[in-house]
XYZ file of C-alpha atoms in Angstrom:
360
model
C 130.974 0.507 17.615
C 128.356 0.407 14.814
C 124.856 1.784 15.334
C 121.629 -0.354 14.693
C 121.140 1.618 11.570
C 124.762 0.960 10.466
C 124.356 -2.708 11.165
C 121.230 -2.951 8.940
C 123.064 -0.625 6.287
C 126.093 -3.051 6.029
C 124.270 -6.284 6.948
C 125.212 -8.265 3.684
C 128.781 -7.229 4.265
C 128.857 -7.895 7.906
C 127.623 -11.426 7.617
C 130.753 -12.182 5.467
C 133.175 -13.970 7.916
C 136.175 -12.375 6.315
C 134.747 -8.903 7.300
C 132.279 -9.240 9.955
C 131.930 -6.333 12.650
C 135.899 -6.064 13.107
C 136.513 -5.551 9.480
C 133.487 -3.179 9.257
C 134.916 -1.169 12.077
C 138.151 -0.990 10.290
C 136.337 0.460 7.408
C 134.772 3.076 9.484
C 137.918 4.217 10.971
C 139.662 4.408 7.494
C 140.361 7.649 5.568
C 140.669 7.370 1.927
C 141.708 10.313 -0.606
C 140.398 9.795 -4.077
C 142.322 12.068 -6.698
C 139.941 12.562 -9.608
C 136.099 12.252 -9.741
C 135.862 11.386 -13.428
C 135.420 8.149 -15.023
C 137.385 6.088 -12.553
C 136.184 8.025 -9.665
C 132.490 7.498 -10.718
C 132.977 3.770 -9.808
C 135.620 4.257 -7.002
C 133.592 6.667 -4.935
C 130.054 5.026 -4.859
C 131.466 1.680 -3.806
C 133.839 2.888 -1.232
C 130.852 5.243 0.158
C 128.370 2.297 0.129
C 131.091 -0.001 1.912
C 131.242 2.436 4.834
C 134.710 4.025 4.537
C 134.597 6.471 7.272
C 136.310 9.393 5.868
C 136.388 10.051 2.034
C 138.178 13.094 0.558
C 137.470 13.902 -3.267
C 139.959 15.936 -4.991
C 139.118 17.465 -8.415
C 139.265 20.875 -9.788
C 137.407 20.120 -13.061
C 133.878 20.793 -14.088
C 131.306 18.481 -15.539
C 130.897 18.652 -19.201
C 128.409 16.931 -21.669
C 131.322 14.873 -23.108
C 132.005 13.354 -19.723
C 128.592 11.774 -19.279
C 128.951 8.531 -21.287
C 131.419 7.281 -18.587
C 131.286 9.457 -15.517
C 127.890 8.149 -14.322
C 128.096 9.815 -10.972
C 126.648 12.969 -12.988
C 123.662 14.032 -15.161
C 122.884 16.647 -17.521
C 121.799 18.993 -14.793
C 125.401 18.909 -13.275
C 126.923 20.324 -16.324
C 129.125 23.168 -15.366
C 129.275 22.310 -11.758
C 132.661 21.324 -10.048
C 133.104 17.516 -9.858
C 134.327 17.181 -6.486
C 131.548 19.049 -4.699
C 128.724 17.623 -6.877
C 130.023 14.069 -6.235
C 129.955 14.692 -2.436
C 126.455 15.939 -2.470
C 125.331 12.725 -4.293
C 127.371 10.503 -2.193
C 126.180 11.783 1.177
C 122.738 10.870 0.149
C 124.054 7.198 -0.500
C 125.357 6.906 2.929
C 124.928 9.577 5.663
C 126.925 7.627 8.239
C 130.407 8.646 6.820
C 132.179 11.847 6.342
C 132.777 13.081 2.754
C 135.160 16.071 2.272
C 135.251 17.613 -1.266
C 138.375 19.538 -2.323
C 137.643 21.674 -5.585
C 141.208 22.256 -6.523
C 144.027 20.363 -8.219
C 146.809 18.648 -6.753
C 150.186 20.331 -7.164
C 153.665 20.363 -5.494
C 152.512 22.969 -2.969
C 149.561 21.088 -1.523
C 150.287 17.433 -2.279
C 152.065 16.724 0.847
C 149.444 18.400 3.035
C 146.482 16.343 1.527
C 148.221 12.918 1.192
C 149.700 13.027 4.755
C 146.155 13.270 6.131
C 144.908 10.029 4.691
C 145.535 6.360 5.072
C 145.256 5.388 1.388
C 145.471 7.312 -1.757
C 143.549 6.246 -4.852
C 144.798 7.623 -8.263
C 141.797 8.229 -10.439
C 143.636 10.990 -12.479
C 143.866 11.150 -16.139
C 147.318 12.571 -16.878
C 150.952 11.455 -16.236
C 152.113 14.605 -14.450
C 149.455 13.973 -11.639
C 150.356 10.306 -11.444
C 154.065 10.907 -11.013
C 153.379 13.634 -8.426
C 150.955 11.602 -6.461
C 153.544 8.691 -6.447
C 156.411 10.789 -5.230
C 154.287 12.528 -2.446
C 153.014 9.112 -1.350
C 156.490 7.819 -1.014
C 157.475 10.826 1.153
C 154.364 10.319 3.407
C 154.691 6.523 3.437
C 151.091 6.096 2.048
C 150.062 3.250 -0.328
C 148.491 4.170 -3.695
C 145.802 2.296 -5.521
C 146.418 3.095 -9.095
C 144.189 2.875 -12.239
C 144.704 3.806 -15.896
C 142.731 3.557 -18.780
C 143.305 3.802 -22.643
C 140.610 3.112 -25.327
C 139.691 -0.482 -24.579
C 142.252 -1.404 -22.003
C 142.815 -0.780 -18.338
C 145.376 -1.196 -15.672
C 145.440 -1.607 -11.946
C 148.155 -1.907 -9.302
C 148.940 -0.942 -5.649
C 152.192 1.000 -5.245
C 154.239 1.833 -2.173
C 152.304 -0.803 -0.027
C 154.255 -2.066 2.904
C 157.566 -0.840 1.331
C 156.670 -2.577 -1.998
C 157.284 -1.306 -5.577
C 156.293 2.215 -6.737
C 154.958 3.649 -9.988
C 158.475 4.596 -10.965
C 159.529 1.017 -10.619
C 157.399 0.223 -13.608
C 157.771 3.614 -15.558
C 160.684 5.593 -14.374
C 160.073 8.773 -16.393
C 156.832 10.142 -17.996
C 156.543 9.993 -21.675
C 156.595 13.111 -24.028
C 153.483 14.866 -24.767
C 153.086 13.337 -28.150
C 153.151 9.921 -26.576
C 150.424 10.649 -23.874
C 147.105 11.480 -25.711
C 144.153 11.878 -23.433
C 140.478 10.536 -23.852
C 139.320 13.476 -25.911
C 141.999 12.574 -28.444
C 141.658 8.925 -28.686
C 138.408 8.183 -26.982
C 137.449 5.560 -24.340
C 134.627 2.945 -24.223
C 132.343 4.153 -21.568
C 132.081 1.025 -19.373
C 135.860 0.645 -19.158
C 136.491 3.136 -16.186
C 133.517 1.672 -14.386
C 135.278 -1.952 -14.501
C 138.711 -0.598 -13.491
C 137.521 1.664 -10.979
C 135.422 -1.060 -9.315
C 138.789 -3.120 -9.311
C 140.401 -0.245 -7.557
C 137.658 0.069 -5.016
C 138.136 -3.637 -4.270
C 141.795 -3.097 -3.753
C 141.048 -0.441 -1.106
C 138.786 -2.599 0.807
C 141.158 -5.533 0.786
C 143.840 -3.392 2.136
C 141.759 -1.768 4.952
C 140.187 -5.169 5.965
C 143.372 -7.122 5.637
C 141.887 -9.826 3.473
C 142.795 -11.501 0.238
C 145.957 -10.775 -1.911
C 146.604 -7.164 -2.597
C 148.036 -6.108 -6.035
C 151.595 -5.216 -4.516
C 154.249 -5.637 -7.110
C 151.537 -6.947 -9.566
C 150.095 -5.194 -12.773
C 146.664 -6.162 -13.651
C 145.835 -5.507 -17.246
C 142.378 -5.915 -18.765
C 141.260 -5.721 -22.684
C 137.405 -5.256 -22.308
C 137.007 -6.189 -26.127
C 138.294 -9.800 -25.436
C 138.014 -9.815 -21.659
C 141.515 -11.167 -21.533
C 143.099 -10.537 -18.205
C 146.871 -10.763 -17.408
C 148.844 -10.231 -14.295
C 152.380 -9.226 -14.462
C 154.837 -9.219 -11.613
C 157.509 -6.530 -11.154
C 160.258 -5.650 -8.488
C 161.083 -2.880 -6.521
C 163.841 -0.822 -8.229
C 166.236 1.288 -5.837
C 166.293 4.969 -6.736
C 166.729 8.150 -5.073
C 163.513 9.084 -2.948
C 163.056 12.911 -3.272
C 163.164 14.697 0.272
C 160.761 17.075 -1.237
C 158.670 17.669 -4.285
C 160.459 20.879 -5.273
C 163.490 18.875 -6.602
C 161.285 17.400 -9.583
C 159.463 18.659 -12.379
C 155.769 17.488 -12.687
C 154.859 18.892 -16.129
C 154.436 16.580 -19.174
C 153.738 19.615 -21.438
C 155.793 20.468 -24.455
C 158.611 23.126 -24.113
C 156.881 24.582 -27.253
C 154.067 26.158 -25.560
C 154.735 29.553 -27.000
C 153.374 28.203 -30.144
C 149.772 28.178 -28.685
C 147.082 30.663 -29.360
C 143.852 30.737 -27.230
C 140.225 31.079 -28.876
C 139.963 34.649 -27.350
C 143.229 35.623 -29.013
C 142.189 33.896 -32.274
C 138.879 35.860 -32.724
C 140.813 39.161 -32.562
C 143.369 38.352 -35.329
C 143.073 39.717 -38.713
C 141.280 37.478 -41.085
C 144.480 36.761 -43.149
C 145.349 33.661 -41.082
C 144.851 30.238 -42.367
C 143.228 27.344 -40.284
C 144.176 23.790 -40.790
C 142.114 20.900 -39.058
C 144.304 17.952 -38.329
C 141.470 15.689 -36.913
C 140.044 12.647 -38.532
C 137.211 12.859 -41.223
C 134.822 11.383 -38.460
C 135.674 13.960 -36.074
C 135.307 16.823 -38.542
C 131.831 15.523 -39.555
C 130.513 15.612 -35.893
C 131.770 19.091 -35.148
C 133.022 21.893 -37.215
C 134.785 25.109 -35.888
C 132.616 27.151 -38.057
C 129.970 26.565 -35.412
C 131.880 28.994 -33.306
C 133.904 31.194 -35.688
C 133.486 32.915 -39.053
C 136.086 31.036 -41.026
C 137.436 32.694 -44.274
C 140.104 30.167 -45.044
C 140.685 26.497 -43.886
C 142.272 23.326 -44.967
C 141.827 19.785 -43.553
C 145.036 17.703 -43.223
C 144.841 14.513 -40.804
C 147.918 14.753 -38.517
C 149.261 11.323 -39.944
C 149.544 12.910 -43.402
C 150.772 16.269 -42.543
C 154.551 15.374 -42.832
C 153.997 14.552 -46.621
C 151.807 17.616 -47.195
C 154.025 20.545 -45.360
C 155.203 21.911 -48.549
C 151.787 22.271 -50.077
C 150.738 24.621 -47.228
C 150.513 28.263 -48.295
C 153.600 30.420 -47.201
C 153.622 34.059 -45.905
C 150.458 33.417 -43.868
C 149.734 32.951 -40.089
C 149.094 29.188 -40.125
C 146.794 27.999 -37.075
C 146.400 24.120 -36.578
C 143.523 22.942 -34.582
C 142.242 19.554 -33.352
C 139.716 18.499 -30.485
C 141.998 19.232 -27.369
C 145.058 20.807 -28.612
C 147.514 17.876 -28.435
C 147.684 16.881 -32.004
C 147.612 20.604 -33.459
C 150.598 21.394 -31.114
C 152.461 18.571 -32.606
C 151.453 19.754 -36.107
C 152.625 23.278 -35.323
C 155.972 21.822 -34.095
C 156.478 19.877 -37.322
C 155.616 22.897 -39.481
C 157.857 25.064 -37.430
C 160.754 22.675 -37.525
C 160.451 22.456 -41.427
C 159.819 26.247 -41.920
C 161.291 28.109 -38.937
C 160.675 31.592 -40.615
C 156.951 31.005 -41.064
C 154.487 32.173 -38.444
C 152.490 29.250 -36.821
C 150.256 28.460 -33.846
C 148.186 25.866 -32.198
C 144.736 26.413 -30.785
C 145.247 25.888 -27.214
C 142.674 23.286 -25.757
C 141.422 22.652 -29.153
C 137.618 22.768 -29.840
C 136.959 21.476 -26.250
C 138.229 24.818 -24.862
C 135.395 26.393 -27.051
C 132.641 23.992 -25.905
C 133.470 24.307 -22.290
């Protein structure tokens, strides 16, 4: 039963014949877990909250940074340094006091995925990395829960619904995760701020359709959107039979490179003797916006864009500790791997987490 205040709160939704009080009651009884309170989550969470989903879990271990704010509009400059899950929950409770919102200020991993996913009716994937997406997919299959999937890249986004009514899963589209070099993140390639808002809103729409039993769910269908051209395409795909894991321990959920021993932290860097050589592999525009000299006294540095590094490896001075860096550590790790492959006896490192690790 809905209280009089709830009836007023949801009035514009209740008068839709496709929803009505029966549909609104379904929403009130539903429990949805949103994994990730970043760009996608900033659109998903307010709409699910406003619609009256009875219990919403928010899972995110990350903190708010200034570079988040152009797209993660749940947060403000006053929230910088705070946990995303708990901060989002505080704001959303003011939007709708009639529902239960539970923040989990931790990352999802093999040891806790089953516990959390089994406690909810629908899982919404708002994560930003492949390791988490594959983990969530497999855990949802084990727990027999549907996933509302979303993904963004620069100006393009994707939405689908996996494992719905025994339908296709994420691995039916993408059987195995890509290598680290093939999976740059937002800090490396950028993203238009409105894109996660558009894709996240579509994800929220799919959740409401599933709960209320209305419309056509994106089951076995991948929706793609280019926000520069506004071209939207719908691709159909079929379920692929593969071995369903009995537990998550039988699989590796780590898209990181096997050459992590090449990495050096900023704290380790500042303690090194000054004989090392820094090489910035970012673009010219990135370098103009932010310099490592703002954080570190640099005695020797070169600038070689990653795309040009292979042709310039031989020009790099030898018998020195070469330290590559970029914005988030992905390109610089690739650079260190390239250099080490050509000169295996030379000492080389990549700044772990890049400049982002210093800023945050």
